[in-house]
PDB file of C-alpha atoms in Angstrom:
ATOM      1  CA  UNK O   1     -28.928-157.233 -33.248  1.00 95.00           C
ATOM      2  CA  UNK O   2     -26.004-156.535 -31.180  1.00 97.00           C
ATOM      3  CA  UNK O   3     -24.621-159.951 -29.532  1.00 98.00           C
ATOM      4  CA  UNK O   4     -21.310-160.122 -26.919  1.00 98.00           C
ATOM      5  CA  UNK O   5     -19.336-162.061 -24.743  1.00 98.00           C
ATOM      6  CA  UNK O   6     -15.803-161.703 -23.283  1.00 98.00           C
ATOM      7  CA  UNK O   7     -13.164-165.009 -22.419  1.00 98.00           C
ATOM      8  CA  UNK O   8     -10.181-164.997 -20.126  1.00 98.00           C
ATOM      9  CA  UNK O   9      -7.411-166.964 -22.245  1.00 98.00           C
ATOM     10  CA  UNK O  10      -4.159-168.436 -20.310  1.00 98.00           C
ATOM     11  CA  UNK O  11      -1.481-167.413 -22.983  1.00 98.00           C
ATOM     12  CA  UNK O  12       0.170-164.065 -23.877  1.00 98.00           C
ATOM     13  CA  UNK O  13      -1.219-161.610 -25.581  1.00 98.00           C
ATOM     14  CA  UNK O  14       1.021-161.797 -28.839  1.00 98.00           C
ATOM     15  CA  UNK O  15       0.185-165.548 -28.824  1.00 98.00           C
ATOM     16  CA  UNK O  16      -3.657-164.978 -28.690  1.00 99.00           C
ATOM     17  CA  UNK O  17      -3.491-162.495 -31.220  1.00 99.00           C
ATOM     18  CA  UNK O  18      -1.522-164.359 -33.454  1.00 98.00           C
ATOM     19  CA  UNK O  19      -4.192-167.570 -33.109  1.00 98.00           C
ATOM     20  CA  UNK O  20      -5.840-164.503 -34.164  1.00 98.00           C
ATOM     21  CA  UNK O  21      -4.238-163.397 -37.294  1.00 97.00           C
ATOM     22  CA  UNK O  22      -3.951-166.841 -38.679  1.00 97.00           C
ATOM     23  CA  UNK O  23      -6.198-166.207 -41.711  1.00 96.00           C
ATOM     24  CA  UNK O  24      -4.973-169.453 -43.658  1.00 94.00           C
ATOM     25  CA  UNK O  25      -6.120-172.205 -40.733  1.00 95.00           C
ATOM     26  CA  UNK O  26      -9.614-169.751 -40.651  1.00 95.00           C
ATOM     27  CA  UNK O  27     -10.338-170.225 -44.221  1.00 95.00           C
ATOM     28  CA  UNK O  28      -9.259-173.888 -44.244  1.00 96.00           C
ATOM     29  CA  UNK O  29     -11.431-174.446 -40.670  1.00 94.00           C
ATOM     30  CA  UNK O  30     -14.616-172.260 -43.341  1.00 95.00           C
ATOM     31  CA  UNK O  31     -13.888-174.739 -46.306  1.00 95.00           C
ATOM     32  CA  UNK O  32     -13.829-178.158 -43.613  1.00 96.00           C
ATOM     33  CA  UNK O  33     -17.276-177.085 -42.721  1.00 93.00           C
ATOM     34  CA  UNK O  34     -18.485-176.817 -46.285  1.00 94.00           C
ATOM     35  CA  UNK O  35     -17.965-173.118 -47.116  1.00 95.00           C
ATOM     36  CA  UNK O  36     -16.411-171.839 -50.352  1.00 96.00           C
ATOM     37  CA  UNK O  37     -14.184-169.066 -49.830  1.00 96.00           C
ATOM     38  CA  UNK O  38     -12.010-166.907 -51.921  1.00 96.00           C
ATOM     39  CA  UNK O  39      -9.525-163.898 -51.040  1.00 96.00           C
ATOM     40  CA  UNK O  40     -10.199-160.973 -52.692  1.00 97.00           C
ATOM     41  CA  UNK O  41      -7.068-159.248 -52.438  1.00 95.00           C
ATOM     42  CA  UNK O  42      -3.446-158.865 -53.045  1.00 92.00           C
ATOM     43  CA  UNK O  43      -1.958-158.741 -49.625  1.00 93.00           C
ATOM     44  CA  UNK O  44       0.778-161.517 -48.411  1.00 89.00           C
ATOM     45  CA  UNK O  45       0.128-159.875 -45.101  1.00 92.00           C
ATOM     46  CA  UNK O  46      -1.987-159.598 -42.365  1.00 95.00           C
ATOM     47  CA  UNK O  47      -3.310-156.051 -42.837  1.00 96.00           C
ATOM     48  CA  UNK O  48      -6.695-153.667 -42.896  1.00 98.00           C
ATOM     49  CA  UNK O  49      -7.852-154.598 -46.278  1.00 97.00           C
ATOM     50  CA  UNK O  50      -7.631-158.183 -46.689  1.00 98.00           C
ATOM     51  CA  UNK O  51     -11.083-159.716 -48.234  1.00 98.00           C
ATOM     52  CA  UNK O  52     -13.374-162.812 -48.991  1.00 98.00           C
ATOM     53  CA  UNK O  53     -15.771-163.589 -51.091  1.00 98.00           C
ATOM     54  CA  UNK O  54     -17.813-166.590 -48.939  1.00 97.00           C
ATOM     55  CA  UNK O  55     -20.317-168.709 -50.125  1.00 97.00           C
ATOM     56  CA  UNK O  56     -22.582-171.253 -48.043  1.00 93.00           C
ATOM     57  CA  UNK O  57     -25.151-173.767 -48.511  1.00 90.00           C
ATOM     58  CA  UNK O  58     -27.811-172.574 -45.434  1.00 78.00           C
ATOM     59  CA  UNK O  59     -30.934-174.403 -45.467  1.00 76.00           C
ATOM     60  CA  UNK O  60     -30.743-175.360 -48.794  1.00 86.00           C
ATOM     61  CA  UNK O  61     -30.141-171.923 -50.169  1.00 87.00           C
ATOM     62  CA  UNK O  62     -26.872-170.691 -51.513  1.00 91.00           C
ATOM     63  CA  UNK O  63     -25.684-167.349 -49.744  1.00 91.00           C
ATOM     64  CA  UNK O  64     -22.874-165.344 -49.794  1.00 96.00           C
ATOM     65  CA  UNK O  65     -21.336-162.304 -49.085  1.00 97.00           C
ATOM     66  CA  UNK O  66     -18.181-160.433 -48.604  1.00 98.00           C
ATOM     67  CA  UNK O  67     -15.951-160.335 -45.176  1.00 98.00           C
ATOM     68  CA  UNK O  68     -13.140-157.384 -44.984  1.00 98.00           C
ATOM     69  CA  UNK O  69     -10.638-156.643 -42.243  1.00 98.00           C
ATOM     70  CA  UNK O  70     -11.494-153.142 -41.706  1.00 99.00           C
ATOM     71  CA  UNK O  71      -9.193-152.696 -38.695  1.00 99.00           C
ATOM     72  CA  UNK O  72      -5.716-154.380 -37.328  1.00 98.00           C
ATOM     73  CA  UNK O  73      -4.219-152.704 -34.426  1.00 98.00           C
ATOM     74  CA  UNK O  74      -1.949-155.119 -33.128  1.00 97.00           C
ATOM     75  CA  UNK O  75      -2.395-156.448 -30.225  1.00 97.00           C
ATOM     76  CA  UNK O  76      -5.277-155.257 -28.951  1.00 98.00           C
ATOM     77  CA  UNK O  77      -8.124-154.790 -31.943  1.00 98.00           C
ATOM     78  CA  UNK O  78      -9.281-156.857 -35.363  1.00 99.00           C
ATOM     79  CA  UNK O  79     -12.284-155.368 -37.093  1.00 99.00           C
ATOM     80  CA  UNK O  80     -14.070-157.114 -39.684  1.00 99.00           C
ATOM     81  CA  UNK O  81     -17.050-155.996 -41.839  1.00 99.00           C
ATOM     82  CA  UNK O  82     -19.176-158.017 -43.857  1.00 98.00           C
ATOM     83  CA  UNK O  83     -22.267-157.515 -46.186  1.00 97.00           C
ATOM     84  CA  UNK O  84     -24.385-160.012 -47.941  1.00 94.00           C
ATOM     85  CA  UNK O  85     -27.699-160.266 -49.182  1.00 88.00           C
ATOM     86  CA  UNK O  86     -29.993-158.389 -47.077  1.00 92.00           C
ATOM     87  CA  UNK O  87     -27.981-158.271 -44.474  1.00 95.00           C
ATOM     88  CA  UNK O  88     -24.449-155.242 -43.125  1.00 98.00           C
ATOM     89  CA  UNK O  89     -22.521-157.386 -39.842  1.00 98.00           C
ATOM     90  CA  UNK O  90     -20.228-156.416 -37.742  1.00 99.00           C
ATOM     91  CA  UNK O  91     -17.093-158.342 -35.718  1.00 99.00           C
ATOM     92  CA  UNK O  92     -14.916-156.914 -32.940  1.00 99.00           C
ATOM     93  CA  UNK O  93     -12.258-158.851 -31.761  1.00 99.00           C
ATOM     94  CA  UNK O  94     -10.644-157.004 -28.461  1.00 99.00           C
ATOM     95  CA  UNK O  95      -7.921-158.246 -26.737  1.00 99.00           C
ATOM     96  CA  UNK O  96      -6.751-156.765 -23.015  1.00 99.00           C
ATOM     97  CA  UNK O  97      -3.645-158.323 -21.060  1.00 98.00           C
ATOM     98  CA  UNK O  98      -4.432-158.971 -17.716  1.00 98.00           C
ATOM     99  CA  UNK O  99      -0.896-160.808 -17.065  1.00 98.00           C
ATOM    100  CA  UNK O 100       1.936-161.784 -18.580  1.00 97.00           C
ATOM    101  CA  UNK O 101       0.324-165.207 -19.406  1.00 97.00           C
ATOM    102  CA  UNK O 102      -3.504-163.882 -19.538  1.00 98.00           C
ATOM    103  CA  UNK O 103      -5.577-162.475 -21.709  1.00 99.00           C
ATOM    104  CA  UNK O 104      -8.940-161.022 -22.341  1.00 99.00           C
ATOM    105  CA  UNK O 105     -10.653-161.667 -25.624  1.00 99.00           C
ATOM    106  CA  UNK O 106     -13.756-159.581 -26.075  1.00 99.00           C
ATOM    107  CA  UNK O 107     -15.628-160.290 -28.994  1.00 99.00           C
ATOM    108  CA  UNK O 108     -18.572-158.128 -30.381  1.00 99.00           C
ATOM    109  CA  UNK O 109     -20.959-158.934 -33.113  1.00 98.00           C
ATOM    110  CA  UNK O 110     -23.586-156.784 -34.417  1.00 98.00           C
ATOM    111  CA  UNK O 111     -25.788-157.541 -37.891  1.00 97.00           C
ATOM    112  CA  UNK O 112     -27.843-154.726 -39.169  1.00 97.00           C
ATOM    113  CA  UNK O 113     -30.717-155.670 -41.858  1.00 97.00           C
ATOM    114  CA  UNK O 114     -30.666-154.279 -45.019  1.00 96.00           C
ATOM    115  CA  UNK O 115     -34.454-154.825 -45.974  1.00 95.00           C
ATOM    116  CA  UNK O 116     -38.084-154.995 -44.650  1.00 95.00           C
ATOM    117  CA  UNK O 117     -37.803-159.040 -44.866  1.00 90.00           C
ATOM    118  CA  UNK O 118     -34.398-159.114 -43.193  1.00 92.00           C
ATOM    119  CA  UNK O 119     -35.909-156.983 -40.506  1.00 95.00           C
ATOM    120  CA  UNK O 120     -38.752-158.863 -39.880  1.00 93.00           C
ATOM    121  CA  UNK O 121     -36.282-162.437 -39.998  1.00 88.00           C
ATOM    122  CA  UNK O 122     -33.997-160.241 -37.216  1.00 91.00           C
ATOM    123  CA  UNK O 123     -37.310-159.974 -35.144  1.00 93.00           C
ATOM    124  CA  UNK O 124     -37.642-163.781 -35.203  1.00 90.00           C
ATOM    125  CA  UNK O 125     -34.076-164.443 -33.951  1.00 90.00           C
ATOM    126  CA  UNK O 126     -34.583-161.628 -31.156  1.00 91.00           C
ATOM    127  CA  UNK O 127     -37.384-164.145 -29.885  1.00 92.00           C
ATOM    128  CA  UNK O 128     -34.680-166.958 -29.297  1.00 93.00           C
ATOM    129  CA  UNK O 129     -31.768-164.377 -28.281  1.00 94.00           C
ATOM    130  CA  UNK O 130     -31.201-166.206 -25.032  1.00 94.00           C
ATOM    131  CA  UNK O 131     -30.376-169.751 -26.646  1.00 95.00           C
ATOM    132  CA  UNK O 132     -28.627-167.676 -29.615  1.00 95.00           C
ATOM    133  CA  UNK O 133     -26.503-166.113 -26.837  1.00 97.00           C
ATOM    134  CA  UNK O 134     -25.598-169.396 -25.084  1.00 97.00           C
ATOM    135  CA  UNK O 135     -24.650-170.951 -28.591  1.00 97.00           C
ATOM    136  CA  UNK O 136     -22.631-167.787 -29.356  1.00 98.00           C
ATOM    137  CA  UNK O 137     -20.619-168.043 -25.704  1.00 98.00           C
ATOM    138  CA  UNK O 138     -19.614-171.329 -26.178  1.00 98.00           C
ATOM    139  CA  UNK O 139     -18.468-170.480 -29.403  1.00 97.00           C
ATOM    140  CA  UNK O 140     -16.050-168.111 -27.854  1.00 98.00           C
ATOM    141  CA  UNK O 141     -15.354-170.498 -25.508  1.00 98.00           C
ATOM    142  CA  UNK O 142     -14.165-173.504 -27.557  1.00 98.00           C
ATOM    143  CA  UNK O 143     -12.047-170.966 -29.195  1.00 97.00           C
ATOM    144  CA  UNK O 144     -10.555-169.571 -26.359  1.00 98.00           C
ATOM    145  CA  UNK O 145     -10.057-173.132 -25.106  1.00 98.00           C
ATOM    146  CA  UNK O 146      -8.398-173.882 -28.509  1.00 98.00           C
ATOM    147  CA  UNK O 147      -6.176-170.961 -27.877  1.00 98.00           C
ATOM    148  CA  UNK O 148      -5.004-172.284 -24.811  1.00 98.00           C
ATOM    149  CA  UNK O 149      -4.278-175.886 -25.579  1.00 98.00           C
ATOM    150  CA  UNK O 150      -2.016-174.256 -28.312  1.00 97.00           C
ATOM    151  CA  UNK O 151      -0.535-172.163 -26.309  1.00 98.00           C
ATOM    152  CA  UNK O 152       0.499-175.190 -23.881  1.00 98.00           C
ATOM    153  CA  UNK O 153       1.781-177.617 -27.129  1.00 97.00           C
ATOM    154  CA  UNK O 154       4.124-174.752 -28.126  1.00 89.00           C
TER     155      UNK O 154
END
């Protein structure tokens, strides 16, 4: 299941990007909203490579699963992968500067099942894509908006 959206930001590129690449305010943003999450690399850096192990309490079951940065290409592209449980995802983050002070954040999120009852749950959620879609674009939205309003404090 392949969801999209795309969000003009009013900041530079390198800015949005940045947001971006903050890796320490995401995993302390995953950890305020109850997740437990753990690098599983080396790297001081922001660079292809970097890892988590995450672990979440979702409807009263314990999952987890593993998040890598498969891709940096500064400024323009992030790549993640992830895998856990029954379940391969996918996120594209694609940035395009339409100004100095504008920006175009693309982001692209496919999962991919892993097994006949993952399949069959992906089904399900296909039946309530359009609501999944709206939650999803305002998502991207707050962050964009979050993006801004840091953009204007700096």
């Amino acid at each position: 299941m392949k969801l999209s959206t795309r969000q003009d930001v009013e900041a530079p590129i390198s800015f949005v990007f940045g947001r971006l690449c903050d890796f320490d305010s995401w995993e302390r943003a995953a950890l305020r909203r109850g997740a437990d999450v753990q690098r599983t690399d080396g790297l001081t850096a922001p660079e292809p490579g970097m890892g988590w192990q995450v672990r979440i309490d979702y409807r009263g079951k314990l999952r987890s699963g593993e998040v890598r940065l498969a891709v940096l290409e500064a400024p323009q592209k992030l790549l993640f992968t992830g895998a856990g449980g029954s379940f391969e995802a996918t996120l594209e983050i694609e940035l395009l500067e339409l100004g100095p002070r504008r920006t175009r954040v693309a982001v692209i999120s496919e999962a991919r099942p892993r097994s006949l009852s993952a399949r069959v749950l992906l089904q399900s959620v296909k039946l309530a894509k359009a609501k999944l879609v709206q939650r999803y674009e305002h998502q991207v939205a707050r962050l964009a908006a979050d993006i801004e309003e840091r953009f204007r404090r700096a």
